Short mmCIF file of C-alpha atoms and ligand atoms in Angstrom, two decimals:
data_model
loop_
_atom_site.label_atom_id
_atom_site.label_comp_id
_atom_site.label_asym_id
_atom_site.label_seq_id
_atom_site.Cartn_x
_atom_site.Cartn_y
_atom_site.Cartn_z
CA MET H 1 -6.22 17.13 3.49
CA ASP H 2 -5.48 17.07 -0.22
CA ASP H 3 -8.67 17.86 -2.10
CA THR H 4 -7.28 17.94 -5.64
CA THR H 5 -9.90 16.25 -7.78
CA LEU H 6 -9.28 12.74 -9.06
CA THR H 7 -10.10 14.14 -12.51
CA ALA H 8 -7.16 16.56 -12.31
CA LEU H 9 -4.76 13.99 -10.86
CA MET H 10 -5.62 11.26 -13.32
CA GLU H 11 -5.52 13.63 -16.31
CA ARG H 12 -2.02 14.64 -15.26
CA GLU H 13 -1.00 10.98 -15.35
CA HIS H 14 -2.43 10.65 -18.88
CA HIS H 15 -0.16 13.50 -19.94
CA ASP H 16 2.86 11.97 -18.17
CA VAL H 17 2.31 8.66 -19.99
CA ASP H 18 1.92 10.39 -23.38
CA GLU H 19 5.05 12.40 -22.73
CA ALA H 20 7.11 9.30 -21.89
CA ILE H 21 5.96 7.56 -25.10
CA GLU H 22 6.64 10.68 -27.14
CA ASP H 23 10.14 10.95 -25.60
CA PHE H 24 10.79 7.36 -26.67
CA VAL H 25 9.53 8.13 -30.22
CA GLN H 26 11.73 11.22 -30.36
CA GLY H 27 14.69 9.02 -29.41
CA LEU H 28 13.88 6.69 -32.32
CA ARG H 29 13.83 9.68 -34.68
CA GLU H 30 17.32 10.51 -33.46
CA ARG H 31 18.27 6.84 -33.96
CA HIS H 32 18.57 6.14 -30.26
CA VAL H 33 16.63 3.41 -28.53
CA ARG H 34 16.06 5.02 -25.17
CA HIS H 35 15.01 2.04 -23.11
CA GLN H 36 14.60 4.18 -20.01
CA ASP H 37 11.80 6.18 -21.71
CA LEU H 38 9.94 3.02 -22.65
CA ARG H 39 10.45 1.65 -19.13
CA ARG H 40 9.05 4.89 -17.67
CA ALA H 41 6.04 4.79 -20.03
CA THR H 42 5.39 1.12 -19.22
CA ASP H 43 5.64 1.55 -15.45
CA LEU H 44 3.49 4.67 -15.41
CA LEU H 45 0.81 3.24 -17.69
CA GLN H 46 0.50 -0.13 -15.96
CA ARG H 47 0.31 1.53 -12.55
CA HIS H 48 -2.28 4.01 -13.85
CA ILE H 49 -4.45 1.16 -15.11
CA TYR H 50 -4.02 -0.61 -11.77
CA ILE H 51 -5.24 2.48 -9.89
CA GLU H 52 -8.34 2.58 -12.08
CA GLU H 53 -9.20 -1.11 -11.95
CA ALA H 54 -8.35 -1.65 -8.28
CA LEU H 55 -9.44 1.61 -6.66
CA ILE H 56 -11.71 3.68 -8.91
CA PHE H 57 -13.79 1.26 -10.97
CA PRO H 58 -15.11 -1.03 -8.19
CA PRO H 59 -17.01 1.74 -6.35
CA LEU H 60 -18.36 3.07 -9.67
CA ARG H 61 -19.52 -0.40 -10.61
CA ALA H 62 -21.20 -0.69 -7.21
CA LYS H 63 -23.11 2.51 -8.10
CA GLY H 64 -24.45 0.84 -11.24
CA MET H 65 -22.00 2.06 -13.91
CA LEU H 66 -21.66 -1.41 -15.38
CA ALA H 67 -21.51 -0.90 -19.15
CA PRO H 68 -19.12 2.08 -19.25
CA ILE H 69 -16.70 0.34 -16.89
CA LEU H 70 -16.78 -2.80 -19.01
CA VAL H 71 -15.89 -0.70 -22.07
CA MET H 72 -13.00 0.90 -20.15
CA GLU H 73 -11.69 -2.52 -19.07
CA ARG H 74 -11.89 -3.86 -22.62
CA GLU H 75 -9.87 -0.90 -23.84
CA HIS H 76 -7.34 -1.46 -21.04
CA GLY H 77 -6.96 -4.99 -22.40
CA GLU H 78 -6.15 -3.65 -25.89
CA ILE H 79 -3.79 -1.01 -24.53
CA TRP H 80 -2.02 -3.55 -22.29
CA ARG H 81 -1.50 -5.95 -25.22
CA THR H 82 -0.20 -3.16 -27.45
CA LEU H 83 2.24 -2.16 -24.70
CA ASP H 84 3.36 -5.79 -24.31
CA ALA H 85 3.86 -6.06 -28.08
CA LEU H 86 5.89 -2.85 -28.10
CA ASN H 87 8.15 -4.06 -25.29
CA LEU H 88 8.63 -7.38 -27.05
CA GLU H 89 9.48 -5.67 -30.34
CA VAL H 90 11.96 -3.33 -28.70
CA GLY H 91 13.49 -6.27 -26.86
CA SER H 92 16.97 -5.73 -25.58
CA GLY H 93 18.86 -5.33 -28.83
CA THR H 94 17.73 -4.65 -32.39
CA VAL H 95 14.50 -2.77 -32.90
CA ALA H 96 11.90 -4.08 -35.30
CA ASP H 97 10.66 -1.79 -38.09
CA SER H 98 7.20 -2.09 -36.55
CA VAL H 99 8.17 -0.12 -33.44
CA PRO H 100 7.31 3.42 -34.63
CA ASP H 101 3.92 2.19 -35.91
CA ARG H 102 3.32 0.38 -32.63
CA CYS H 103 4.00 3.59 -30.73
CA ARG H 104 1.52 5.44 -32.93
CA GLN H 105 -1.04 2.68 -32.35
CA LEU H 106 -0.54 2.93 -28.58
CA LEU H 107 -0.85 6.73 -28.59
CA HIS H 108 -4.02 6.46 -30.67
CA GLU H 109 -5.60 3.84 -28.39
CA LEU H 110 -4.78 6.02 -25.39
CA GLU H 111 -6.24 9.12 -27.04
CA VAL H 112 -9.54 7.35 -27.73
CA HIS H 113 -9.65 5.85 -24.24
CA ASN H 114 -8.64 8.98 -22.33
CA GLY H 115 -11.18 10.94 -24.35
CA LYS H 116 -13.89 8.97 -22.55
CA GLU H 117 -12.34 8.76 -19.10
CA GLU H 118 -11.65 12.46 -18.77
CA PRO H 119 -15.13 13.84 -19.50
CA ILE H 120 -17.21 10.89 -18.22
CA ILE H 121 -15.52 8.42 -15.86
CA TYR H 122 -13.35 10.68 -13.69
CA PRO H 123 -16.03 13.31 -12.99
CA GLN H 124 -18.32 10.44 -11.98
CA ALA H 125 -15.59 9.18 -9.64
CA ASP H 126 -15.24 12.62 -8.07
CA ALA H 127 -19.00 12.71 -7.57
CA ALA H 128 -19.59 9.14 -6.43
CA LEU H 129 -16.58 7.98 -4.40
CA THR H 130 -16.58 8.64 -0.65
CA ASP H 131 -13.93 10.93 0.83
CA SER H 132 -12.04 7.95 2.22
CA GLN H 133 -12.12 6.16 -1.15
CA LYS H 134 -10.74 9.30 -2.81
CA ASP H 135 -8.06 9.62 -0.12
CA ALA H 136 -7.07 6.00 -0.77
CA VAL H 137 -6.58 6.85 -4.47
CA ARG H 138 -4.53 9.96 -3.67
CA ASP H 139 -2.39 8.08 -1.12
CA PHE H 140 -1.69 5.32 -3.60
CA MET H 141 -0.80 7.80 -6.33
CA ARG H 142 1.70 9.42 -3.97
CA SER H 143 3.45 6.36 -2.64
CA GLY H 144 1.74 3.09 -3.58
CA THR H 145 3.35 0.22 -5.43
CA MET H 146 1.42 -1.99 -7.81
CA PRO H 147 1.55 -5.71 -6.91
CA THR H 148 4.22 -7.51 -8.94
CA ASP H 149 2.83 -9.57 -11.82
CA TRP H 150 -0.54 -7.80 -11.68
CA VAL H 151 -2.26 -7.66 -15.08
CA CYS H 152 -5.45 -5.84 -16.00
CA ALA H 153 -8.78 -7.67 -15.82
CA GLN H 154 -9.25 -8.34 -19.52
CA VAL H 155 -5.72 -9.69 -19.95
CA GLY H 156 -5.89 -11.74 -16.75
CA ASN H 157 -9.16 -13.33 -17.89
CA GLY H 158 -7.44 -14.53 -21.05
FE1 FE2 M 201 -8.14 3.75 -18.22
FE1 FE2 M 202 -6.83 6.66 -17.31
#
């Protein structure tokens, strides 16, 4: 049985997302629009948010962590909209001047958000989720696919 903590696994994903965005920014500096980097960042980040909202937050909420989870979901909404705006701005052809700033905005929103999840939310998840709930998270991280057209709670609620 894999007993790597959720904290360690989810932190690694935060780094993978940051790295993908930074690769895309580096491409812009070299005057290349590397769509595959933005695609990788988008897929990783949306799936990461899905794992949290579908598998990690519900059992924490059931344990009474209502306010902190609501804050996390609100921030997911902001992050999701920033990511949508970035993808729209990059489009398929010419890149708007706003793209580098949008990347910085996204990295900043993630830094603020991850700075709360890593010391507070994930350790709580490691402490409060049952072994089978944690296994479900690990299994999904290994091989799960997010439902098509899924959007995070705060975006889905308008
Ligand atoms: Fe999150
Ligand atoms: Fe996260």
